[in-house]
Coordinates of C-alpha atoms in Angstrom, one line a residue:
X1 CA 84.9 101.5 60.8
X2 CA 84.5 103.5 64.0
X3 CA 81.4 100.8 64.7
X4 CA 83.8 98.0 64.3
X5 CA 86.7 99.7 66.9
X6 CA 83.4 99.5 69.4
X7 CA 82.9 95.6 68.9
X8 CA 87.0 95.2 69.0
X9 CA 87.0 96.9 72.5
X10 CA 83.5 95.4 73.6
X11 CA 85.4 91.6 72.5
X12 CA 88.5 92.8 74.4
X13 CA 87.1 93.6 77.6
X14 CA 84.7 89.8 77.4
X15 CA 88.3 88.4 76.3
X16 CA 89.5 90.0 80.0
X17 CA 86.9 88.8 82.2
X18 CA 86.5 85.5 80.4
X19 CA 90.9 84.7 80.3
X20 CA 91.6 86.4 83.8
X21 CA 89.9 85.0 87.3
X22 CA 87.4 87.4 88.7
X23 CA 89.7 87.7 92.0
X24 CA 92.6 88.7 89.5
X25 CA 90.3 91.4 88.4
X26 CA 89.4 92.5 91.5
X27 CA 92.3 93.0 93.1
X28 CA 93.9 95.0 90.1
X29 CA 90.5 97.1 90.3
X30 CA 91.0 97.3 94.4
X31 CA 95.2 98.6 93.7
X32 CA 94.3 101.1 90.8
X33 CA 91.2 102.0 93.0
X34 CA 93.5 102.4 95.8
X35 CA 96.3 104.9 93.8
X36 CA 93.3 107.2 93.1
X37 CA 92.8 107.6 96.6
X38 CA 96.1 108.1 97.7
X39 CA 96.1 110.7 94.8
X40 CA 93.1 112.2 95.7
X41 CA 93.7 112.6 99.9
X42 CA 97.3 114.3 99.0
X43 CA 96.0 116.9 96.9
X44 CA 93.1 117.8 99.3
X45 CA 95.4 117.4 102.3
X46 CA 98.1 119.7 100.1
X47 CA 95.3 122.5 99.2
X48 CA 93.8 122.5 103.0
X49 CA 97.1 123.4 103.9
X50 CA 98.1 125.6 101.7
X51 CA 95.2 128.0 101.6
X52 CA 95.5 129.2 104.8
X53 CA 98.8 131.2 104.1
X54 CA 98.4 134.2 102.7
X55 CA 99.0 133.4 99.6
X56 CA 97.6 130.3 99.1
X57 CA 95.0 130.6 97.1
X58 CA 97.1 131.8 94.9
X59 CA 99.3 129.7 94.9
X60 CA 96.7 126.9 94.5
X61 CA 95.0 128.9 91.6
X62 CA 98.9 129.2 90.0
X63 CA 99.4 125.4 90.2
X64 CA 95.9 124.7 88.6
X65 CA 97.3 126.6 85.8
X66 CA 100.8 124.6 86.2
X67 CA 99.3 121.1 86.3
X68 CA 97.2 121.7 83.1
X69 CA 99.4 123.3 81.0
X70 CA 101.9 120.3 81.8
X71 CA 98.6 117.7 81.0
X72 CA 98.3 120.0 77.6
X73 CA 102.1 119.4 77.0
X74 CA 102.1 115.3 77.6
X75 CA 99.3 114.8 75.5
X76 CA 100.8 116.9 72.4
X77 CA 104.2 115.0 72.5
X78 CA 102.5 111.4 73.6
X79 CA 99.8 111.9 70.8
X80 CA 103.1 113.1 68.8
X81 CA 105.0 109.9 69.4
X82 CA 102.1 107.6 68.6
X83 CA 101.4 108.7 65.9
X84 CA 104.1 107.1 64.2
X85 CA 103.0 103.3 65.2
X86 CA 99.4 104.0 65.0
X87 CA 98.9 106.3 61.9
X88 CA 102.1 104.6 59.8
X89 CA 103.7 101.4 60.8
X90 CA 100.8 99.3 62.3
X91 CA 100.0 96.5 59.5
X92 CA 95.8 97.6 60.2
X93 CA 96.9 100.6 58.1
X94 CA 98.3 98.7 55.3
X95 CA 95.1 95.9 55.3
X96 CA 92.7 99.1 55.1
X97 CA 94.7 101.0 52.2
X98 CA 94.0 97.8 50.2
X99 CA 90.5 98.2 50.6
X100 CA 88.5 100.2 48.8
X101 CA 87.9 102.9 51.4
X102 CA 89.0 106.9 51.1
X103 CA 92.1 107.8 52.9
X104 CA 90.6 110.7 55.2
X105 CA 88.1 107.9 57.2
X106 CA 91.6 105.5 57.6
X107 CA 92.9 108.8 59.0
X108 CA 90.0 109.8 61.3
X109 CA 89.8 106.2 62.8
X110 CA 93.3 105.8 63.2
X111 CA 93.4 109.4 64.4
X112 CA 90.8 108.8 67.4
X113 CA 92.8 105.7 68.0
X114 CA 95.6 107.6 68.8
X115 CA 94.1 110.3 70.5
X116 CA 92.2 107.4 73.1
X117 CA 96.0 106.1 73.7
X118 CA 97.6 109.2 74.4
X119 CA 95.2 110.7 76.6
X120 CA 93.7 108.0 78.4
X121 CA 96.1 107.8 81.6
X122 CA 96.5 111.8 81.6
X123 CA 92.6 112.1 82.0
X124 CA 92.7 109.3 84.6
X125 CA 94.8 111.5 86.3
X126 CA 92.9 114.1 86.2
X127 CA 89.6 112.7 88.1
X128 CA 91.5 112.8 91.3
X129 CA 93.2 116.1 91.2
X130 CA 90.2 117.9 90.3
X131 CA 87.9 116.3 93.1
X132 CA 90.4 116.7 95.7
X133 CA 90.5 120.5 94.5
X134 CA 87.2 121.1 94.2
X135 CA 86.1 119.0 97.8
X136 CA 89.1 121.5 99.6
X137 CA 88.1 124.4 98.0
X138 CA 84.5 124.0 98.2
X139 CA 84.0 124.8 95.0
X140 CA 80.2 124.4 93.7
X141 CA 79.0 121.4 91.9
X142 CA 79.3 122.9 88.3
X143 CA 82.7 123.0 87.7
X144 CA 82.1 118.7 87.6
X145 CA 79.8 119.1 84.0
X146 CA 82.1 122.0 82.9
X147 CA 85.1 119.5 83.2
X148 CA 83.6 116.6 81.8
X149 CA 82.5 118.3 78.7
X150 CA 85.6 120.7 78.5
X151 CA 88.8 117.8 78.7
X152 CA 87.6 116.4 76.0
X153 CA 87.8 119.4 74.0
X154 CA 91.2 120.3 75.7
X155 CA 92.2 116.5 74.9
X156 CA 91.4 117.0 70.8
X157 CA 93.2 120.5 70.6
X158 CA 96.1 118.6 72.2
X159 CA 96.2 115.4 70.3
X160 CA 95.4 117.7 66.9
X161 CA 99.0 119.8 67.7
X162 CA 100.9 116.5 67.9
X163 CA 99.4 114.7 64.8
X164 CA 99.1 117.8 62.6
X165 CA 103.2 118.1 63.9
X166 CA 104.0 114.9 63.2
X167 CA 102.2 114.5 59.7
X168 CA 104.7 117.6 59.0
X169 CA 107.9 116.0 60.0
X170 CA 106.8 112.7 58.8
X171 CA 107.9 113.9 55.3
X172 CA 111.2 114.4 56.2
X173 CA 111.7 111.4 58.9
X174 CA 113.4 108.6 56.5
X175 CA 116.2 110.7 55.3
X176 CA 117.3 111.8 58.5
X177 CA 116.2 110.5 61.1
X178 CA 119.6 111.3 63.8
X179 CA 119.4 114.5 62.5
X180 CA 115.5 115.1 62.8
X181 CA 115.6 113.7 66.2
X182 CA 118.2 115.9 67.2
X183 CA 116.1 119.1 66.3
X184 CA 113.7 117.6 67.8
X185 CA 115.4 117.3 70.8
X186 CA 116.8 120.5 70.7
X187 CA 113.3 122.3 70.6
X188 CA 112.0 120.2 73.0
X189 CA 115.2 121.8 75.6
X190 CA 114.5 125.4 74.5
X191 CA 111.1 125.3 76.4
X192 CA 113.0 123.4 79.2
X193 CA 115.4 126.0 79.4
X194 CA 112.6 128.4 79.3
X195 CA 111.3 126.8 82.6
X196 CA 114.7 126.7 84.6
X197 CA 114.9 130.2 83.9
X198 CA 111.9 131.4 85.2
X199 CA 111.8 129.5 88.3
X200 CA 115.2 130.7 88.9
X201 CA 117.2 127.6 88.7
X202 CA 120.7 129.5 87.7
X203 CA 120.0 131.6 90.7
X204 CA 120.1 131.7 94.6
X205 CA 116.7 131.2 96.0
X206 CA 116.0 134.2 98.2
X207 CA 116.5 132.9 102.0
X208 CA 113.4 134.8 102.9
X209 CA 110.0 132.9 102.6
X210 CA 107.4 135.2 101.4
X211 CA 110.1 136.4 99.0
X212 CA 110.8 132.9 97.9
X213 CA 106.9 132.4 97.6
X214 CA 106.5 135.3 95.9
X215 CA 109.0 134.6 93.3
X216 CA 107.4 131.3 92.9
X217 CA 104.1 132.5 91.8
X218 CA 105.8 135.1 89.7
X219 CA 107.9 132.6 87.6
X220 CA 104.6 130.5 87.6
X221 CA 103.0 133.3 85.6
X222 CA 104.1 131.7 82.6
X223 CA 101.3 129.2 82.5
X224 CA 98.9 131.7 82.6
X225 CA 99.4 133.0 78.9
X226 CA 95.8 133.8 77.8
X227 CA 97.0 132.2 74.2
X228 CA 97.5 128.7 75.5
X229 CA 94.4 126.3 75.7
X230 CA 95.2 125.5 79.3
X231 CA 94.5 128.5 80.3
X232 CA 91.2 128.9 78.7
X233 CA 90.7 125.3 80.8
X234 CA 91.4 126.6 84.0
X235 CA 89.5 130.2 83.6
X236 CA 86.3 128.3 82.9
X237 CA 86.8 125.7 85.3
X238 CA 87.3 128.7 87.8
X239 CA 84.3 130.9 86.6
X240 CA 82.3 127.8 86.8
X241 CA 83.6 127.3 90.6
X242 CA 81.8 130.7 91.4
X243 CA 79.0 129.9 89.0
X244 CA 79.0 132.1 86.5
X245 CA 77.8 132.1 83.3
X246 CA 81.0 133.6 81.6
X247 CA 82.3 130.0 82.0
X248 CA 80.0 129.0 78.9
X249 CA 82.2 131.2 77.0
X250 CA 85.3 129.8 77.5
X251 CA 83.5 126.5 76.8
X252 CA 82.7 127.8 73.2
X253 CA 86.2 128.8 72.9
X254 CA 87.7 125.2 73.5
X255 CA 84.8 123.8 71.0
X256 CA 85.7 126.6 68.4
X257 CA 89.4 125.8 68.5
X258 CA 88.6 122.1 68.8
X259 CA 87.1 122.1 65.6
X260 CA 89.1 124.4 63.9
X261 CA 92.5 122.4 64.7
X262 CA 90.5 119.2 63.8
X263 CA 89.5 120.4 60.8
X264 CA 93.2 122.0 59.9
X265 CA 94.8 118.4 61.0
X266 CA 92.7 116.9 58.4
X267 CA 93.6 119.5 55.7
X268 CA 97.1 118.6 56.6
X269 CA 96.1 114.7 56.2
X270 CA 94.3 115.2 52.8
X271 CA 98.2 116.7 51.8
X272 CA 100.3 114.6 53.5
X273 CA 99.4 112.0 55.1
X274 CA 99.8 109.4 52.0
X275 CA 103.1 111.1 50.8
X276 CA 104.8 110.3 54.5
X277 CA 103.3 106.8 54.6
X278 CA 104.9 106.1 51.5
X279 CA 108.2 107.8 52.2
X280 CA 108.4 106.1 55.8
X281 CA 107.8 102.5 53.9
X282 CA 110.2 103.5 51.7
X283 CA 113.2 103.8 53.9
X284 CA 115.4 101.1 53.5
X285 CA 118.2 99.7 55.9
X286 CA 121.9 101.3 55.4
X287 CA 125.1 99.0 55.8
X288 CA 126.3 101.5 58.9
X289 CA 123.2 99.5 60.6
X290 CA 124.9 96.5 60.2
X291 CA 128.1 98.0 61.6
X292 CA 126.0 99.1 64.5
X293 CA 124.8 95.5 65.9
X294 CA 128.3 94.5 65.8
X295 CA 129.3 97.3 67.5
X296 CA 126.8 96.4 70.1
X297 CA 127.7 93.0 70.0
X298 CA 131.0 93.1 70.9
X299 CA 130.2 95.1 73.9
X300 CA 128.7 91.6 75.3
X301 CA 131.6 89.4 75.2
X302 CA 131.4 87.8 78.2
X303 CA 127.9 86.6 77.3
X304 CA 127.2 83.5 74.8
X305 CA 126.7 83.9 72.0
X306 CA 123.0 83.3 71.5
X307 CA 122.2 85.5 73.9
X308 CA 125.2 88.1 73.0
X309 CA 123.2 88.3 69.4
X310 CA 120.2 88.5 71.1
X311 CA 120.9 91.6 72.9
X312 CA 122.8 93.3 70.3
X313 CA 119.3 92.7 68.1
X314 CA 117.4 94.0 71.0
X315 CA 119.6 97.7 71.6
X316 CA 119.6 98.0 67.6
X317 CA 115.8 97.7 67.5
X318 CA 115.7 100.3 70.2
X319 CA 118.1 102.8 68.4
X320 CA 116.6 102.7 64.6
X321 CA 113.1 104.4 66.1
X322 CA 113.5 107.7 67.1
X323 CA 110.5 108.1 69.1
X324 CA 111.3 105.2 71.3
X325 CA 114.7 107.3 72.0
X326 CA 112.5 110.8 72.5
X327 CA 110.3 109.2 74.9
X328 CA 113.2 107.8 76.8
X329 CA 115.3 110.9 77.1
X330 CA 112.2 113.3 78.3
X331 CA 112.3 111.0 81.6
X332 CA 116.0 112.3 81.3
X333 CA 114.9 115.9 81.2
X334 CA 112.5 115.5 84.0
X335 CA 115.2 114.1 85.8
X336 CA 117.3 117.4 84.8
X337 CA 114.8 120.1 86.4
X338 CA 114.9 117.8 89.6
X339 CA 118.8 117.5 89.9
X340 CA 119.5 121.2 89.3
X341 CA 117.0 122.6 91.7
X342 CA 118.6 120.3 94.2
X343 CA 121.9 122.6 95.5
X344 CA 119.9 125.6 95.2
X345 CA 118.2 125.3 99.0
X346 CA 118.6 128.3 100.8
X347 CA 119.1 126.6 104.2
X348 CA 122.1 125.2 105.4
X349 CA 120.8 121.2 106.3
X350 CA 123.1 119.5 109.5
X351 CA 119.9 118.6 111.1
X352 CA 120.9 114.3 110.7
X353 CA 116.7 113.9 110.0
X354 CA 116.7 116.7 107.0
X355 CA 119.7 114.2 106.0
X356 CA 118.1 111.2 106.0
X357 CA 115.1 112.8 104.1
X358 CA 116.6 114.2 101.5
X359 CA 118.5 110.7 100.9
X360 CA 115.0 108.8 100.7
X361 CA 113.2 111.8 98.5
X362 CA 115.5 111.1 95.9
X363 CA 116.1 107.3 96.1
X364 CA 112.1 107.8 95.7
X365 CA 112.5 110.0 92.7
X366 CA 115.2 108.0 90.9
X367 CA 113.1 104.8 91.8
X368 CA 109.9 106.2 90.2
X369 CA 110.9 106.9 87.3
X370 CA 112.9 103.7 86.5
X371 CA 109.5 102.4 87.3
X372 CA 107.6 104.3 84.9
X373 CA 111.0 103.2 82.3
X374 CA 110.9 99.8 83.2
X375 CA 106.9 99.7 82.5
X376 CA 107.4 101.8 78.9
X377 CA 109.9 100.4 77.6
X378 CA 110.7 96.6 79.5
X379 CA 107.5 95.4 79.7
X380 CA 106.6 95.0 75.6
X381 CA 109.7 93.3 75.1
X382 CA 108.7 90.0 74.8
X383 CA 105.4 90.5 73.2
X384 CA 107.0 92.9 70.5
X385 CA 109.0 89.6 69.3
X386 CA 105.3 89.0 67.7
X387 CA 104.0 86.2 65.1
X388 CA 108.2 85.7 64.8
X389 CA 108.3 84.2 68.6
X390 CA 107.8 80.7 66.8
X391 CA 110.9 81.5 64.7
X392 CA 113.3 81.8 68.0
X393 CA 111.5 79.0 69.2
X394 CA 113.1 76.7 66.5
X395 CA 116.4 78.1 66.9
X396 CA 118.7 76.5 69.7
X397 CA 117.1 79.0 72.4
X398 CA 114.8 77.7 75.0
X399 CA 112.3 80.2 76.2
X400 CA 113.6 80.5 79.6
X401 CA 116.6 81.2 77.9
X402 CA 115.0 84.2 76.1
X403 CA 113.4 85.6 79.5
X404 CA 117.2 85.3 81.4
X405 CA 118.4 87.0 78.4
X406 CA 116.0 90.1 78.7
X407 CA 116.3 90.1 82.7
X408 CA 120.2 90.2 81.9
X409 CA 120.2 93.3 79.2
X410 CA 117.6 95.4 81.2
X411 CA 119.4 94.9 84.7
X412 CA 122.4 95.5 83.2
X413 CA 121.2 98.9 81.5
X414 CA 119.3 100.1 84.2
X415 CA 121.5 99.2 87.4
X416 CA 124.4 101.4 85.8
X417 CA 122.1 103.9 85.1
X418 CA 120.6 104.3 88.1
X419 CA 123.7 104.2 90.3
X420 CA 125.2 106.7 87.9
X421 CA 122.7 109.2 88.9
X422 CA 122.8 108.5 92.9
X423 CA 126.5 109.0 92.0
X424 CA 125.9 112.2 90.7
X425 CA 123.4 113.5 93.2
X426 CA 125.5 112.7 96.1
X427 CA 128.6 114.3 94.9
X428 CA 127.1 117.7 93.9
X429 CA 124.9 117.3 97.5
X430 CA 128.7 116.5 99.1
X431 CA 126.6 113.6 100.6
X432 CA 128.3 111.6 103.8
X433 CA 130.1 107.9 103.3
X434 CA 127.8 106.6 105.0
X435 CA 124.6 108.0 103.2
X436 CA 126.1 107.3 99.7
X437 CA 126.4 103.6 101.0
X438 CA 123.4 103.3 101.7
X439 CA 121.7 104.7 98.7
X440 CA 123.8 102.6 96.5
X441 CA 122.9 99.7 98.0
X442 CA 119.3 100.8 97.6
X443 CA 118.7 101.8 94.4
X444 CA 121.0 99.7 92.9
X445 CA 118.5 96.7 94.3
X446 CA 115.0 98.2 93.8
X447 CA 116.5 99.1 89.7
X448 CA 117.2 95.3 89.4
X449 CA 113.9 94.3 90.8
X450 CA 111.9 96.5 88.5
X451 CA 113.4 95.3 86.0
X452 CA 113.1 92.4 86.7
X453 CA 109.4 92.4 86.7
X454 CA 108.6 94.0 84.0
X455 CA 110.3 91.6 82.3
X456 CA 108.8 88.8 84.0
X457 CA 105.2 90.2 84.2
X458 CA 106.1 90.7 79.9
X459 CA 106.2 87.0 79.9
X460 CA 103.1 86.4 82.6
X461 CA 100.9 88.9 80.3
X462 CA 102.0 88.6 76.4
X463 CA 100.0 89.7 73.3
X464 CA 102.1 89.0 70.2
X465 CA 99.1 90.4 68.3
X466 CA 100.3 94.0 69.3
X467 CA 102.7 95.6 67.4
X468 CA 102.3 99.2 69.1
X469 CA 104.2 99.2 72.1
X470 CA 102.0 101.8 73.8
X471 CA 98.8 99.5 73.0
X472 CA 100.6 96.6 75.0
X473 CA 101.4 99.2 77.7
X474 CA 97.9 100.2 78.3
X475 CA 96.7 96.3 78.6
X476 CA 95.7 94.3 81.6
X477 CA 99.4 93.0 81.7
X478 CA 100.9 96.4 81.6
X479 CA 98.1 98.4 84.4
X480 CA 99.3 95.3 87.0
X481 CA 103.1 96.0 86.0
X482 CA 102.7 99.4 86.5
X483 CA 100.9 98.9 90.1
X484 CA 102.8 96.3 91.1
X485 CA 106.0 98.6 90.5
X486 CA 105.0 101.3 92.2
X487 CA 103.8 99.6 95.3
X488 CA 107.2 98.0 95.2
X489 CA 108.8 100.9 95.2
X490 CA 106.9 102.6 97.9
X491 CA 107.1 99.7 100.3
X492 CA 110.8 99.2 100.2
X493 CA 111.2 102.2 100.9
X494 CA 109.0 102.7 103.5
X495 CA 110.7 99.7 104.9
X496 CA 113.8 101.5 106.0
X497 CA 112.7 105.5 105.5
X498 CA 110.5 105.3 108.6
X499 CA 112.8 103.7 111.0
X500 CA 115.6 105.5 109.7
X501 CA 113.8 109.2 110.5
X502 CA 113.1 107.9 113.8
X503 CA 115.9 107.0 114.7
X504 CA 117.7 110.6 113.6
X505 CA 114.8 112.2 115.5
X506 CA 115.9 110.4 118.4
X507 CA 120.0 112.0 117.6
X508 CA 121.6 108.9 117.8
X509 CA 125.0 108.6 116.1
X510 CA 125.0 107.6 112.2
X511 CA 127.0 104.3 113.5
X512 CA 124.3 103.7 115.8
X513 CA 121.3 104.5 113.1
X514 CA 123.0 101.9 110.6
X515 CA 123.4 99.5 113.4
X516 CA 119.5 99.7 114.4
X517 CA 118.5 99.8 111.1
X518 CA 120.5 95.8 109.8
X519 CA 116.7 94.6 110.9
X520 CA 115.2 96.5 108.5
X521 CA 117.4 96.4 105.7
X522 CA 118.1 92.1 106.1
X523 CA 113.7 92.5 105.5
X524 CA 113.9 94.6 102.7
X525 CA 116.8 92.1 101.0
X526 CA 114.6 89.7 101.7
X527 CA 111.1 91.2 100.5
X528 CA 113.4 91.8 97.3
X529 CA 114.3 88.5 96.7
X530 CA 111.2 87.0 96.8
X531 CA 110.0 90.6 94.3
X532 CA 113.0 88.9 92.3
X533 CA 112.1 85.1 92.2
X534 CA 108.6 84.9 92.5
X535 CA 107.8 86.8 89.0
X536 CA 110.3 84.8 87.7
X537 CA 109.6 81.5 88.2
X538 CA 105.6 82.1 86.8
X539 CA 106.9 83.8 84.1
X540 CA 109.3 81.1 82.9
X541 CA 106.3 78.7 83.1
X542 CA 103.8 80.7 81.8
X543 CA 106.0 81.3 78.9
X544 CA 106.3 77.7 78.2
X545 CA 102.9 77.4 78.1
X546 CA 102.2 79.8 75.5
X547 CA 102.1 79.1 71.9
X548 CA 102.0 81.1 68.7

């Protein structure tokens, strides 16, 4: 079975370079190529100038410890989350427990399956981090074996927590599921919580800065806990920096824990894992579902009715999985930590360019993570319609009529979200008039475009064959939606951050800043439309070009 994944992948990646031009390859290779760079030069520009305070090698070391505790925690919930479509509701399962083949090997394959999707872009990640660490440090050439045997060990303790977790709860996930999810969303805060504390959120930040650096690295001393597999990471990726031979031994300790977790996930399989399968087939639709679409329904009115079902069928599909609703709401909570650190700067900001900067960091924050929303969760929209895309194709709905009906929800969804935060980040920053205008205006446009094309590139790049929404993600279609998105973002607002800080350097009046800056803002309306109609117009006719 694992021989046969090998000869799926080896056919996929022929089916990629035989389907998609070689200059389409290329330049997706030259823009992810290009990320890793950027990625790569910040962190060794960030650690050259850090490390010659005097505490910055400390501080480095401290967010070494930071940055892999957090790659610990992604992969534990993402291997958490995918479980569900991988290990329970994915129709290979159900083909393979027809066979006559022993439940634990469905489990391991299916279980390294999910590992390889939740860990994949996390490790990814990694390669530039490390090498821009190691490069600024000059850190000796061992800790490059060390890592590349070690994060897969780190990767199976990780992915082992989730699944063994998940085939827990997965006996108890059809008879509540609201109420599961809400524990589940209440542990997953206590931790958060946890983290405000420490870093002193509720609190004034001192005004002085070695204090305030100081109590930085203090509250950071968290993810130093010699009981958390991170930290075993990082100590031997540090010993091997100065070449010693004690790194070996916290080698042996991820391989020991590895295969004990491994082992205990399997125990918990060999229990379980059947029992939840048949429990989570079992569950049956409720009548209060049915009360739910029209409840959603009616909230689209104004729309016809064709596409005022369709959307209704869309938000309900959304709501009855729970994971699809956790995943959503820890963008939220990332979003949290970043909006209450926000009024808690211990300077006083009149300067008009620390104005301006602030305004474009958190357009840039808001706009990044609509990206990364737009790409999860937009994208497999169209391809999750599946082998019944032929049955909407017989009904009176034309297929461009199915694409304007996804660009309409998702615009919809997002634009009120995202201007709902700005909202809310300029009135607790007591932002100017003029400010708030302007980043209204601005994220309110670049939400629309992502959406936009994630639902366009959905229809450019669709595999109905999918059925896990994190397996269409991680396709050609969804690494180009993802790139494009973020170089979208970046250049808009480029477009009118750069002139805009010049101009405050220069202290001209805001009247005379927003005057100056029509040029740049009639480009990026422009640069936005064509972001808008371009995608659209190709998807649209690739879409009519596909069938089932």
């Amino acid at each position: 079975m694992f021989y046969l994944k090998l000869v799926i992948f080896k056919n996929t990646l022929k089916n990629i370079l035989r389907e998609h031009s070689l200059l389409k390859i290329l330049f997706v290779g030259s823009l992810s190529s290009l990320l890793l760079f950027s990625i790569f030069f910040l962190v060794y520009r960030g650690c050259i100038f850090i490390k010659v305070f005097p505490f910055g090698e400390l501080l480095i070391e401290r967010g070494l410890f930071l940055f892999f505790l957090t790659i610990f925690s992604l992969i534990v919930f993402s291997s958490l989350i995918t479980s569900l479509s991988t290990l329970y509701t994915s129709k290979e399962v159900s083909l393979l427990r027809s066979l006559p083949i022993p439940i634990s090997s469905i489990f391991n394959v299916k279980f390294q399956e999910a590992t390889i999707l939740s860990s994949w872009a996390p490790i990814i990640f990694c390669i530039p981090i490390i090498t821009g660490y190691g490069i600024a440090m000059r850190s000796s050439f061992f800790i490059y074996p060390f890592i590349i045997f070690a994060i897969p060990l780190l990767t199976l303790i990780s992915s082992s927590i989730g699944t063994g977790l998940f085939l827990i709860l997965s006996l108890f996930f059809p008879i509540k599921k609201g109420f599961l999810l809400s524990i589940g969303l209440f542990l997953l805060s206590i931790p958060l919580f946890l983290f405000c504390l420490k870093f002193g959120i509720f609190k004034e930040i001192p005004d002085k800065p070695f204090e305030f650096f100081g109590r930085l690295i203090e509250g950071m001393a968290f993810s130093t806990n010699p009981l958390l597999p991170s930290t075993w990471f990082v100590k031997g990726l540090k010993l091997a920096e100065d070449k010693s031979l004690e790194s070996i031994f916290y080698f042996f300790v991820l391989l020991v824990n590895a295969l004990f977790l491994f082992t205990i996930t399997n125990s918990f399989a060999s229990l379980f894992y059947l029992k939840g399968m048949e429990r989570i087939e079992s569950s049956g639709s409720h009548s209060r579902k049915m009360n739910l679409f029209k409840l959603i329904r009616s909230l689209f009115f104004f729309l016809p009715k064709r596409i005022k079902a369709l959307c209704a069928k869309d938000i309900t599909v959304f709501l009855r999985d729970p994971m699809q609703i956790a995943q959503f709401l820890i963008f939220f909570g990332i979003m949290f930590i970043y909006i209450l650190n926000l009024p808690r700067t211990p300077y006083q900001i009149d300067v008009l360019y620390w104005k301006f900067l602030i305004l474009f960091l958190n357009i840039s924050a808001l706009s990044l993570i609509t990206s990364t929303l737009t790409t999860r969760f937009v994208f497999p929209l169209i391809s999750l319609e599946g082998k019944r895309f032929w049955v909407l194709m017989t009904s009176p709905l034309t297929k461009k009529a199915l694409i304007l009906q996804k660009l309409i929800l998702n615009t919809f969804i997002f634009f009120f979200i995202t201007e709902g935060l700005m909202t809310f980040l300029n009135k607790i920053l007591a932002t100017e008039a003029y400010i708030s205008f302007l980043s209204f205006i601005m994220i309110g446009i670049i939400s629309i475009i992502l959406a936009s094309l994630s639902v366009c590139l959905g229809a450019i790049y669709p595999d109905f064959k999918k059925e896990n929404p994190t397996s269409i993600v991680s396709g050609l279609g969804g690494t180009i939606n993802a790139i494009i998105s973020l170089f979208y973002c970046l250049f808009s607002i480029l477009i009118i951050a750069v002139p805009a800080s010049s101009y405050a350097l220069n202290r001209l009046s805001p009247f005379m800043i927003i005057k100056r800056l029509s040029t740049e803002i009639g480009f990026f309306l422009l640069f936005s439309i064509f972001a808008f109609f371009i995608p659209l117009i190709l998807g649209i006719r690739r879409l009519e070009k596909v069938e089932v």
